[in-house]
Coordinates of C-alpha atoms and ligand atoms in Angstrom, one line a residue:
M1 CA 165.5 47.3 117.3
S2 CA 164.9 46.3 113.7
G3 CA 163.1 48.4 111.2
E4 CA 160.8 45.6 109.9
Q5 CA 159.4 42.5 111.5
T6 CA 156.4 40.3 110.9
T7 CA 154.3 38.5 113.4
Q8 CA 151.4 36.2 113.0
N9 CA 148.2 37.8 111.7
Q10 CA 149.9 41.2 111.5
R11 CA 151.0 43.4 108.7
P12 CA 154.8 44.1 108.7
E13 CA 156.1 46.6 111.2
I14 CA 157.6 49.7 109.7
C15 CA 159.7 52.0 111.7
L16 CA 160.0 55.7 110.8
H17 CA 162.5 58.1 112.3
G18 CA 161.8 61.8 112.8
I19 CA 162.5 64.5 115.4
G20 CA 161.2 63.9 118.9
A21 CA 159.2 67.1 119.5
S22 CA 157.1 66.3 122.5
P23 CA 157.8 63.4 124.8
G24 CA 155.5 60.5 125.6
I25 CA 154.9 56.9 124.5
V26 CA 151.4 56.3 123.1
R27 CA 149.6 53.8 120.9
G28 CA 146.6 54.6 118.8
K29 CA 145.0 54.7 115.4
A30 CA 146.1 57.0 112.6
F31 CA 144.0 59.9 111.2
V32 CA 145.8 60.9 108.1
F33 CA 145.1 64.4 106.8
L34 CA 146.2 64.6 103.2
A35 CA 144.7 67.5 101.5
R36 CA 145.1 71.2 102.4
K37 CA 143.5 74.1 100.7
S38 CA 145.9 74.7 97.9
D39 CA 145.2 74.5 94.2
L40 CA 141.5 75.0 94.0
P41 CA 139.8 72.9 91.3
C42 CA 138.5 74.8 88.2
F43 CA 136.3 72.9 85.8
K44 CA 133.3 73.4 83.4
I45 CA 129.8 72.5 84.5
R46 CA 127.5 70.8 82.1
P47 CA 124.5 73.1 81.4
E48 CA 122.0 70.7 83.0
R49 CA 124.1 70.7 86.2
I50 CA 124.4 74.4 86.7
E51 CA 121.5 74.8 89.2
T52 CA 122.8 71.8 91.1
E53 CA 126.1 73.6 91.3
V54 CA 124.5 76.8 92.6
R55 CA 122.6 74.7 95.2
R56 CA 125.9 73.1 96.2
F57 CA 127.4 76.6 96.8
H58 CA 124.4 77.6 98.9
A59 CA 124.6 74.3 101.0
A60 CA 128.3 75.2 101.7
V61 CA 127.2 78.7 102.8
A62 CA 124.5 77.3 105.1
Q63 CA 127.0 74.8 106.5
T64 CA 129.4 77.6 107.2
R65 CA 126.8 79.6 108.9
R66 CA 126.0 76.7 111.2
Q67 CA 129.6 76.1 112.0
I68 CA 130.2 79.8 112.8
Q69 CA 127.1 80.0 115.0
A70 CA 128.3 76.9 116.9
L71 CA 131.8 78.3 117.3
G72 CA 130.4 81.6 118.5
D73 CA 128.1 79.8 121.1
E74 CA 131.1 77.7 122.3
M75 CA 133.4 80.7 122.6
R76 CA 130.7 82.7 124.4
S77 CA 130.2 79.9 127.0
R78 CA 133.9 79.0 127.4
V79 CA 135.6 82.4 127.1
G80 CA 133.2 85.3 127.0
A81 CA 131.0 87.5 124.8
L82 CA 133.8 89.8 123.7
E83 CA 135.9 87.0 122.2
A84 CA 132.7 85.5 120.6
S85 CA 132.0 88.8 118.8
I86 CA 134.5 87.9 116.2
F87 CA 132.1 85.3 115.0
D88 CA 129.3 87.8 114.7
A89 CA 131.5 89.8 112.3
H90 CA 131.9 86.6 110.3
L91 CA 128.2 86.1 110.2
L92 CA 127.8 89.6 108.8
V93 CA 130.1 88.7 105.9
L94 CA 127.8 85.7 105.2
D95 CA 124.8 88.0 105.3
D96 CA 126.2 90.3 102.6
P97 CA 124.0 89.4 99.6
A98 CA 126.5 91.0 97.2
V99 CA 129.1 88.2 97.5
I100 CA 126.5 85.4 97.4
N101 CA 124.6 86.8 94.5
K102 CA 127.7 87.6 92.5
T103 CA 128.9 84.1 92.9
D104 CA 125.5 82.7 91.8
E105 CA 125.8 84.9 88.7
A106 CA 129.4 83.9 88.1
I107 CA 128.5 80.2 88.2
R108 CA 125.6 80.7 85.8
N109 CA 127.5 83.0 83.4
S110 CA 130.8 81.3 83.3
R111 CA 129.6 77.8 83.9
L112 CA 132.6 77.2 86.1
N113 CA 132.5 75.3 89.4
A114 CA 131.4 76.9 92.7
E115 CA 134.9 76.9 94.4
H116 CA 136.5 78.8 91.5
C117 CA 133.7 81.3 91.1
F118 CA 133.3 82.1 94.8
N119 CA 137.1 82.4 95.2
S120 CA 137.4 85.0 92.5
V121 CA 134.4 87.0 93.7
A122 CA 135.7 87.0 97.3
G123 CA 139.2 87.7 96.1
K124 CA 137.9 91.0 94.5
Y125 CA 136.3 92.0 97.8
I126 CA 139.5 91.2 99.7
D127 CA 141.6 93.3 97.2
F128 CA 139.1 96.2 97.4
F129 CA 139.1 96.3 101.3
S130 CA 142.9 95.8 101.4
S131 CA 143.4 98.9 99.2
L132 CA 141.4 101.2 101.6
D133 CA 143.2 103.6 103.8
D134 CA 140.8 103.1 106.7
S135 CA 142.4 100.7 109.2
F136 CA 139.0 99.6 110.6
L137 CA 137.7 98.6 107.1
K138 CA 141.1 97.1 106.4
E139 CA 140.6 94.8 109.4
R140 CA 137.4 93.5 107.8
V141 CA 139.7 91.8 105.3
T142 CA 140.6 89.3 108.0
D143 CA 136.9 88.4 108.5
I144 CA 136.2 88.1 104.8
R145 CA 139.4 85.9 104.4
D146 CA 138.4 83.7 107.3
V147 CA 134.9 83.2 106.1
T148 CA 136.1 82.7 102.5
E149 CA 138.5 79.9 103.6
R150 CA 135.8 78.3 105.6
I151 CA 133.3 78.2 102.7
L152 CA 136.0 76.9 100.4
R153 CA 136.9 74.2 102.8
N154 CA 133.2 73.2 103.1
L155 CA 133.0 73.1 99.3
T156 CA 136.1 71.1 98.9
G157 CA 135.4 69.1 102.0
K158 CA 138.9 68.3 103.2
T159 CA 140.0 70.2 106.2
L160 CA 141.5 69.4 109.5
D161 CA 139.0 71.7 111.1
Q162 CA 136.1 69.9 109.6
A163 CA 137.7 66.6 110.6
S164 CA 138.0 67.6 114.3
E165 CA 135.1 65.3 115.3
Y166 CA 137.1 62.3 114.0
L167 CA 140.3 63.3 115.7
Q168 CA 139.4 62.3 119.2
D169 CA 141.7 59.6 120.6
H170 CA 143.6 59.4 117.2
I171 CA 147.1 60.1 116.2
V172 CA 147.0 63.0 113.7
V173 CA 149.3 62.5 110.7
S174 CA 149.7 65.6 108.5
E175 CA 152.2 67.2 106.1
N176 CA 152.5 70.2 108.4
L177 CA 150.5 72.0 111.1
T178 CA 150.2 75.6 111.9
P179 CA 150.6 76.7 115.5
S180 CA 146.8 77.6 115.7
E181 CA 145.8 74.2 114.4
T182 CA 148.0 72.7 117.1
I183 CA 146.4 74.9 119.8
G184 CA 143.0 73.7 118.6
F185 CA 143.9 70.0 119.3
E186 CA 143.6 70.5 123.0
K187 CA 139.9 70.4 122.7
C188 CA 139.8 67.3 120.4
Q189 CA 141.8 65.1 122.7
V190 CA 144.2 64.1 120.1
R191 CA 146.6 61.4 121.3
A192 CA 149.7 62.4 119.4
I193 CA 150.8 64.5 116.4
L194 CA 153.1 63.4 113.5
T195 CA 154.2 65.7 110.7
D196 CA 156.3 65.3 107.6
T197 CA 157.9 68.8 108.1
G198 CA 158.8 70.8 111.2
N199 CA 161.5 70.9 113.8
H200 CA 161.9 70.6 117.6
T201 CA 161.6 74.4 118.0
S202 CA 159.0 75.1 115.4
H203 CA 156.0 76.8 117.2
A204 CA 153.6 73.9 116.4
A205 CA 156.1 71.6 118.2
I206 CA 156.4 74.0 121.2
F207 CA 152.6 74.3 121.5
A208 CA 152.3 70.4 121.4
R209 CA 154.7 70.3 124.3
T210 CA 152.8 73.0 126.2
L211 CA 149.6 71.0 125.7
G212 CA 151.3 67.8 126.7
I213 CA 150.6 66.1 123.4
P214 CA 153.3 63.7 122.3
A215 CA 154.7 64.7 118.9
V216 CA 157.2 63.6 116.2
V217 CA 157.9 66.0 113.5
G218 CA 160.2 66.1 110.4
L219 CA 159.2 62.6 109.4
R220 CA 159.4 63.6 105.7
N221 CA 156.9 61.1 104.2
A222 CA 154.7 59.9 107.1
T223 CA 151.6 60.9 105.2
L224 CA 152.6 58.6 102.4
K225 CA 153.6 55.6 104.5
I226 CA 150.8 55.7 107.1
A227 CA 147.3 54.7 106.0
Q228 CA 144.0 55.7 107.6
E229 CA 143.4 53.8 110.9
D230 CA 146.8 52.2 110.9
D231 CA 147.9 51.0 114.3
L232 CA 150.7 53.3 115.5
L233 CA 153.2 53.3 118.4
I234 CA 154.9 56.7 119.0
D235 CA 158.0 57.5 121.0
G236 CA 157.8 61.3 121.2
S237 CA 161.2 61.6 123.0
Q238 CA 163.2 59.6 120.5
G239 CA 161.3 60.7 117.5
I240 CA 160.3 57.1 116.5
V241 CA 157.1 55.9 115.0
Y242 CA 156.1 52.3 114.5
I243 CA 153.4 51.5 112.0
N244 CA 151.8 48.1 112.9
P245 CA 154.1 47.6 115.9
S246 CA 155.2 44.0 116.4
E247 CA 154.6 42.2 119.7
K248 CA 158.3 42.4 120.3
T249 CA 158.3 46.2 119.9
I250 CA 155.3 46.5 122.2
E251 CA 157.1 44.4 124.8
V252 CA 160.2 46.6 124.6
Y253 CA 158.1 49.7 125.0
E254 CA 156.2 48.2 128.0
K255 CA 159.6 47.8 129.6
I256 CA 160.6 51.4 128.7
A257 CA 157.3 52.6 130.2
S258 CA 157.8 50.7 133.4
R259 CA 161.4 52.1 133.7
Q260 CA 159.9 55.5 133.2
S261 CA 157.4 55.0 136.0
E262 CA 160.2 53.9 138.3
I263 CA 161.9 57.2 137.5
D264 CA 158.6 59.0 138.1
M265 CA 158.3 57.3 141.5
R266 CA 161.8 58.4 142.5
I267 CA 160.9 61.9 141.4
A268 CA 157.6 61.8 143.2
A269 CA 159.3 60.7 146.5
D270 CA 161.4 63.9 146.2
A271 CA 158.3 66.1 145.8
G272 CA 158.0 68.2 149.0
K273 CA 161.7 69.3 149.1
D274 CA 163.0 72.7 148.3
D275 CA 164.5 73.7 144.9
V276 CA 168.1 73.8 146.1
T277 CA 171.1 71.9 144.9
L278 CA 173.0 69.4 147.1
D279 CA 175.3 72.3 148.1
G280 CA 172.5 74.6 149.0
H281 CA 172.1 76.8 145.9
R282 CA 168.5 78.0 145.2
F283 CA 167.3 77.5 141.7
Y284 CA 164.0 78.6 140.1
L285 CA 161.9 76.7 137.6
E286 CA 159.2 78.6 135.8
A287 CA 156.6 77.8 133.1
N288 CA 156.2 78.8 129.5
I289 CA 152.5 79.2 128.7
S290 CA 150.4 80.6 125.9
G291 CA 147.1 81.3 127.8
K292 CA 145.0 80.6 130.8
E293 CA 144.3 77.1 129.4
N294 CA 147.8 76.0 130.4
L295 CA 147.5 76.9 134.1
E296 CA 146.4 73.4 135.1
S297 CA 149.7 72.0 133.9
L298 CA 151.6 74.4 136.3
D299 CA 149.8 72.9 139.3
K300 CA 150.7 69.4 138.1
A301 CA 154.3 70.3 137.7
K302 CA 154.3 72.2 141.0
I303 CA 155.5 75.4 139.4
T304 CA 154.1 78.7 140.5
A305 CA 155.9 81.3 138.3
V306 CA 155.5 82.0 134.6
G307 CA 158.8 82.9 133.0
L308 CA 157.3 83.3 129.5
F309 CA 153.6 84.0 128.7
R310 CA 153.6 83.9 124.9
S311 CA 150.8 86.6 124.6
E312 CA 150.4 85.9 120.9
G313 CA 148.5 82.8 121.8
I314 CA 145.5 85.0 122.5
F315 CA 145.8 86.7 119.1
M316 CA 146.2 83.4 117.3
R317 CA 143.3 81.7 118.9
T318 CA 140.9 84.4 117.7
N319 CA 142.9 85.2 114.6
S320 CA 142.5 88.9 115.3
F321 CA 143.8 91.7 117.4
P322 CA 141.7 91.7 120.5
D323 CA 141.1 95.1 122.1
E324 CA 142.5 96.3 125.5
E325 CA 139.5 95.1 127.4
A326 CA 139.6 91.6 125.9
Q327 CA 143.3 91.3 126.5
F328 CA 143.0 92.6 130.0
K329 CA 140.6 89.8 130.8
E330 CA 142.9 87.2 129.4
Y331 CA 146.0 88.5 131.2
S332 CA 144.3 88.9 134.5
A333 CA 142.9 85.4 134.4
V334 CA 146.5 84.3 134.4
T335 CA 148.1 86.8 136.7
E336 CA 145.4 86.4 139.3
A337 CA 146.0 82.6 139.3
I338 CA 149.7 83.2 140.0
P339 CA 150.7 83.8 143.7
S340 CA 151.5 87.5 144.3
N341 CA 155.1 86.5 145.3
S342 CA 155.7 84.7 142.0
N343 CA 156.6 86.3 138.7
C344 CA 154.4 86.4 135.7
V345 CA 156.5 87.5 132.7
I346 CA 154.2 88.6 129.9
R347 CA 156.0 88.8 126.6
T348 CA 154.6 91.4 124.2
L349 CA 153.2 90.3 120.9
D350 CA 155.6 88.1 118.9
I351 CA 153.8 87.4 115.7
G352 CA 155.4 86.9 112.4
G353 CA 157.9 84.1 111.6
D354 CA 155.8 81.0 111.7
K355 CA 153.1 82.6 113.8
H356 CA 150.7 84.2 111.4
I357 CA 147.4 86.1 111.8
S358 CA 145.4 86.5 108.7
S359 CA 145.4 90.3 108.5
S360 CA 146.2 92.9 105.9
L361 CA 148.6 94.3 108.5
M362 CA 150.7 91.1 108.0
P363 CA 151.2 90.6 104.3
P364 CA 153.0 87.4 103.2
E365 CA 156.8 87.7 103.2
T366 CA 159.4 85.7 101.4
N367 CA 161.6 85.4 104.5
P368 CA 159.3 85.7 107.5
F369 CA 161.7 84.7 110.2
M370 CA 164.0 87.5 109.2
G371 CA 161.2 89.8 108.5
F372 CA 158.3 91.8 110.0
R373 CA 158.1 90.0 113.3
A374 CA 157.6 90.7 117.0
I375 CA 158.9 94.1 118.2
R376 CA 159.4 95.2 114.6
F377 CA 155.6 94.8 114.0
C378 CA 154.8 96.5 117.3
L379 CA 156.9 99.5 116.7
E380 CA 155.3 100.0 113.3
F381 CA 151.7 99.5 114.7
K382 CA 152.1 101.5 117.9
D383 CA 148.3 101.6 118.5
I384 CA 148.1 97.8 118.7
F385 CA 151.3 97.8 120.8
K386 CA 150.0 100.4 123.2
E387 CA 146.7 98.7 123.5
Q388 CA 148.5 95.6 124.6
L389 CA 150.8 97.4 127.0
R390 CA 147.9 99.1 128.7
A391 CA 146.1 95.8 129.1
I392 CA 149.3 94.3 130.7
L393 CA 149.9 97.3 132.9
R394 CA 146.3 97.1 134.2
T395 CA 147.0 93.6 135.5
S396 CA 150.1 94.7 137.4
T397 CA 148.5 96.0 140.5
R398 CA 149.4 92.8 142.5
K399 CA 153.0 93.6 141.5
N400 CA 153.8 90.1 140.2
V401 CA 153.7 91.1 136.5
R402 CA 156.8 91.8 134.4
I403 CA 156.9 93.0 130.8
M404 CA 159.3 91.5 128.3
F405 CA 160.1 92.7 124.7
P406 CA 160.9 90.0 122.1
M407 CA 163.4 90.0 119.3
I408 CA 165.4 93.1 120.4
S409 CA 168.3 93.7 118.0
S410 CA 169.5 97.1 119.1
L411 CA 169.6 99.6 121.9
R412 CA 167.6 102.0 119.8
E413 CA 164.8 99.4 119.4
L414 CA 164.8 98.7 123.2
L415 CA 164.5 102.4 124.0
A416 CA 161.8 102.9 121.5
A417 CA 159.8 100.0 123.0
K418 CA 160.3 101.5 126.5
E419 CA 159.1 104.9 125.2
V420 CA 155.8 103.3 124.0
L421 CA 155.5 101.7 127.4
E422 CA 155.8 105.2 129.0
E423 CA 153.1 106.5 126.7
A424 CA 150.8 103.6 127.7
K425 CA 151.5 104.4 131.3
S426 CA 150.5 108.0 130.9
D427 CA 147.3 107.0 129.0
L428 CA 146.4 105.0 132.1
R429 CA 147.4 107.8 134.5
S430 CA 145.2 110.2 132.6
R431 CA 142.3 107.7 132.9
D432 CA 143.1 107.3 136.7
V433 CA 143.6 103.6 136.2
P434 CA 146.0 102.0 138.7
F435 CA 149.0 100.0 137.7
D436 CA 152.4 99.1 139.1
E437 CA 154.5 102.2 138.5
N438 CA 157.7 100.2 139.1
I439 CA 156.9 97.3 136.8
S440 CA 160.0 95.3 135.8
V441 CA 160.9 95.5 132.1
G442 CA 163.0 92.9 130.4
A443 CA 164.5 92.0 127.0
M444 CA 164.6 88.7 125.3
I445 CA 168.1 88.0 124.2
E446 CA 167.6 85.8 121.1
L447 CA 169.5 87.5 118.3
P448 CA 173.3 87.3 117.9
A449 CA 173.3 91.1 117.8
A450 CA 171.6 91.3 121.2
V451 CA 174.2 89.0 122.6
A452 CA 177.0 91.1 121.3
I453 CA 175.6 94.3 122.9
S454 CA 174.2 92.5 125.9
D455 CA 176.4 94.6 128.3
D456 CA 174.8 97.8 126.9
L457 CA 171.3 96.4 126.9
A458 CA 171.6 95.2 130.5
K459 CA 172.0 98.8 131.6
H460 CA 168.4 99.6 130.4
V461 CA 166.4 96.7 131.7
D462 CA 165.6 94.9 134.9
F463 CA 166.1 91.4 133.5
F464 CA 167.0 89.3 130.5
S465 CA 165.5 86.1 129.3
I466 CA 167.5 84.1 126.7
G467 CA 165.4 82.8 123.9
T468 CA 167.5 79.8 122.8
N469 CA 165.1 78.8 120.1
D470 CA 165.7 81.9 118.0
L471 CA 169.2 82.3 119.3
T472 CA 170.1 78.9 117.8
Q473 CA 168.3 79.7 114.5
Y474 CA 169.8 83.1 114.1
M475 CA 173.3 82.2 115.2
L476 CA 173.5 79.2 112.9
A477 CA 171.4 80.6 110.1
V478 CA 169.1 77.6 110.2
D479 CA 165.3 78.1 109.9
R480 CA 163.9 76.5 113.0
G481 CA 160.9 75.1 111.2
N482 CA 162.8 73.6 108.2
S483 CA 163.2 69.8 108.7
K484 CA 165.5 69.5 105.6
I485 CA 168.2 71.3 107.5
S486 CA 167.3 70.2 111.0
Y487 CA 170.6 68.4 111.3
L488 CA 172.2 71.8 111.3
Y489 CA 169.9 73.2 114.1
D490 CA 172.3 72.2 116.8
S491 CA 172.0 73.8 120.3
F492 CA 175.1 71.9 121.3
H493 CA 177.1 74.1 118.9
P494 CA 179.8 75.9 120.9
A495 CA 178.7 79.3 119.4
V496 CA 175.3 78.9 121.0
L497 CA 176.6 77.8 124.4
R498 CA 179.2 80.6 124.5
A499 CA 176.6 83.2 123.5
I500 CA 174.4 82.0 126.4
A501 CA 177.4 82.3 128.8
K502 CA 178.3 85.7 127.6
T503 CA 174.7 87.0 128.0
I504 CA 174.5 85.7 131.6
N505 CA 177.8 87.3 132.4
S506 CA 176.6 90.7 131.0
A507 CA 173.4 90.5 133.0
H508 CA 175.2 89.7 136.2
E509 CA 177.8 92.4 135.7
A510 CA 174.9 94.8 135.5
K511 CA 173.4 93.1 138.6
I512 CA 170.2 92.1 136.8
W513 CA 168.4 88.7 136.7
C514 CA 169.0 86.4 133.8
A515 CA 166.6 83.6 132.9
V516 CA 166.6 81.1 130.0
C517 CA 163.2 80.5 128.4
G518 CA 163.9 78.8 125.1
E519 CA 163.5 75.0 124.8
M520 CA 167.0 74.3 126.0
A521 CA 165.8 75.4 129.5
G522 CA 163.3 72.5 129.4
T523 CA 165.7 69.9 128.0
A524 CA 167.1 67.8 130.8
V525 CA 170.5 67.5 129.2
F526 CA 171.1 71.3 129.1
A527 CA 169.8 72.2 132.5
P528 CA 172.9 71.6 134.6
F529 CA 175.0 73.5 132.0
L530 CA 172.7 76.5 132.2
I531 CA 172.6 76.6 136.0
G532 CA 176.4 76.1 136.0
C533 CA 176.7 79.1 133.7
G534 CA 174.8 81.1 136.3
A535 CA 171.2 81.2 134.9
D536 CA 168.9 82.5 137.6
A537 CA 165.8 80.7 136.4
L538 CA 164.8 78.1 133.8
S539 CA 161.5 78.6 132.1
M540 CA 160.1 75.7 130.2
S541 CA 157.1 73.8 128.7
V542 CA 156.4 72.0 132.0
L543 CA 156.5 68.4 130.7
N544 CA 160.1 67.9 131.7
A545 CA 160.0 70.0 134.8
S546 CA 160.0 67.2 137.3
L547 CA 163.0 65.4 135.8
I548 CA 165.0 68.6 135.6
R549 CA 164.1 69.5 139.2
Y550 CA 165.2 66.0 140.3
N551 CA 168.5 66.3 138.4
L552 CA 169.3 69.8 139.8
R553 CA 168.3 68.8 143.4
H554 CA 170.7 65.9 143.1
S555 CA 173.7 67.8 141.8
K556 CA 176.1 70.3 143.3
L557 CA 176.3 73.8 141.9
T558 CA 180.1 73.5 142.0
D559 CA 180.0 70.4 139.8
M560 CA 177.6 72.2 137.4
Q561 CA 180.0 75.2 137.3
A562 CA 182.9 72.9 136.5
L563 CA 180.8 71.2 133.8
A564 CA 179.9 74.6 132.2
H565 CA 183.6 75.7 132.4
E566 CA 184.8 72.4 130.7
V567 CA 182.1 72.5 128.0
L568 CA 182.7 76.1 127.1
Q569 CA 186.3 75.2 126.2
E570 CA 185.2 72.4 123.9
G571 CA 184.8 73.0 120.2
D572 CA 183.1 69.8 119.0
P573 CA 179.3 69.8 119.4
R574 CA 179.2 66.0 119.6
R575 CA 181.8 65.8 122.4
I576 CA 179.8 68.6 124.2
Q577 CA 176.7 66.5 123.9
E578 CA 178.4 63.4 125.2
R579 CA 179.8 65.3 128.2
L580 CA 176.4 66.8 129.1
E581 CA 174.6 63.4 128.6
H582 CA 177.2 61.7 130.8
F583 CA 176.6 64.2 133.6
C584 CA 172.8 63.6 133.6
K585 CA 173.3 59.8 133.4
N586 CA 175.5 59.9 136.5
I587 CA 172.8 61.7 138.4
M588 CA 170.3 59.0 137.7
N589 CA 172.7 56.2 138.4
A590 CA 173.9 57.7 141.7
Ligands
LIG601 C1 162.9 81.5 121.9 O1 163.1 82.0 120.8 O2 163.7 80.8 122.5 C2 161.6 81.8 122.6 C3 161.4 81.4 123.9 O3 160.6 82.4 122.0 P1 159.7 81.7 120.8 O4 160.0 80.2 120.8 O5 158.3 82.0 121.1 O6 160.2 82.4 119.6
LIG602 MG1 161.9 83.7 120.2

């Protein structure tokens, strides 16, 4: 297919190539989001305009108040009063006359613009609260920061949040997106997401897949090439974007869509059968979720178990550390929806890396993926960790809950996490709160160090789950969110595949269960290899589940084992890729 074509009455077609991050073919109008809160403007105000500038500031404060009240009302009706209380705290910040009056004063005295004056007044408060020893007051910094950013956005008038009413049915084009912005798109009925930066396993991409929103990331300069309201055609699997698609391109994609629906029909015809291979081996497909909002997609994919509940979704949605009670409600909404004979693996808090919460407990870092993340954060802030563990334990009375620790790098760390779990259990015992005394405990194997000592780790847990997203990033030293080096982020690399095989072997030697929950588990081409290596379950963003299920049901375990054996001897990633693709093609052509 050519890059540029012209048809009658149409602007030339332009084709952009990026990384297919979430599958789906969609057509729609572009909403280009250019400006982000970065360099705030600073300029002098003419004396006769000073009172207008003060009024402009007050209008932004009033607008912020209305937005926060509306958000609080929505949260109260959709989620509950407890979660909504965060917005009451935000309103208190707005009611503090000191910040408002000092900003008025600063505008009048310095004759500088409102954004600049407000930012420096609020900055002083943030510094003051951050310097306090009291962790409650320290936490207020999060609220002040949040409100400050909202007022600044209203003053500068260029935010995605503010634009949400325009996003419906549009294809959002942005330089980058945070995971929490992406989670917010569920409500806005965004058709697709395009970003200049990012990678297949950056968390914004993962959340797009979890929400079923097609996405292409790492497009480099989409925000420059695509204009507001441009007609776009997106192929989220191949990572292709057509600006002003020609009639020929549209025709080609209509054919692809009809081929896809043929495949969908074949898959649907298979629906009621058991999840066993042609030679009778039972396999398990499970779901990756980030909250109760994703449960509907499980029904659609006919999956009953959750192999990875990314609990940080709850923290990121509220941009705070919800207390035990609030977390208990969130977790039980999920665990109660899962049949009692299916697993629900709740992974403890994995913030840090590209998943940030604006809190003084998480100061900016120069190298966040290698930094203060996941279990490292939890072992430092044991109160937060224990609060979460108690909330999880309380949901375990139906005995379908399992606890999993992320980013384990040593036996000492695993044992320390288990010790905190024991403390959480005795807290509950002393409160006479029931929980599953024999709750299963697992470790994510996602660091090369954990692979190397997987035989030791396996003796201390009930299960492993291999996090191939981080495993690939850390094995190959390639930041999973950096599109500049995405060509190096290669899960076909033999080092990654052999690390997976070694981990599964260690687990099975210790007679424990080993699942795979990184994105490789939900990528059709890898599934036969993983099952061939002996993976007990594949946990995935459910979009590809039906295709993977079809492929596994129509293969023999012995063939997949032979495939795994062959591929593990191969040293060239491209030959490995060819071999795995060939295996999948043959299933469909059979
Ligand atoms: C992984 O690293 O593969 C994983 C499943 O965890 P996350 O993507 O949330 O880091
Ligand atoms: Mg991970």
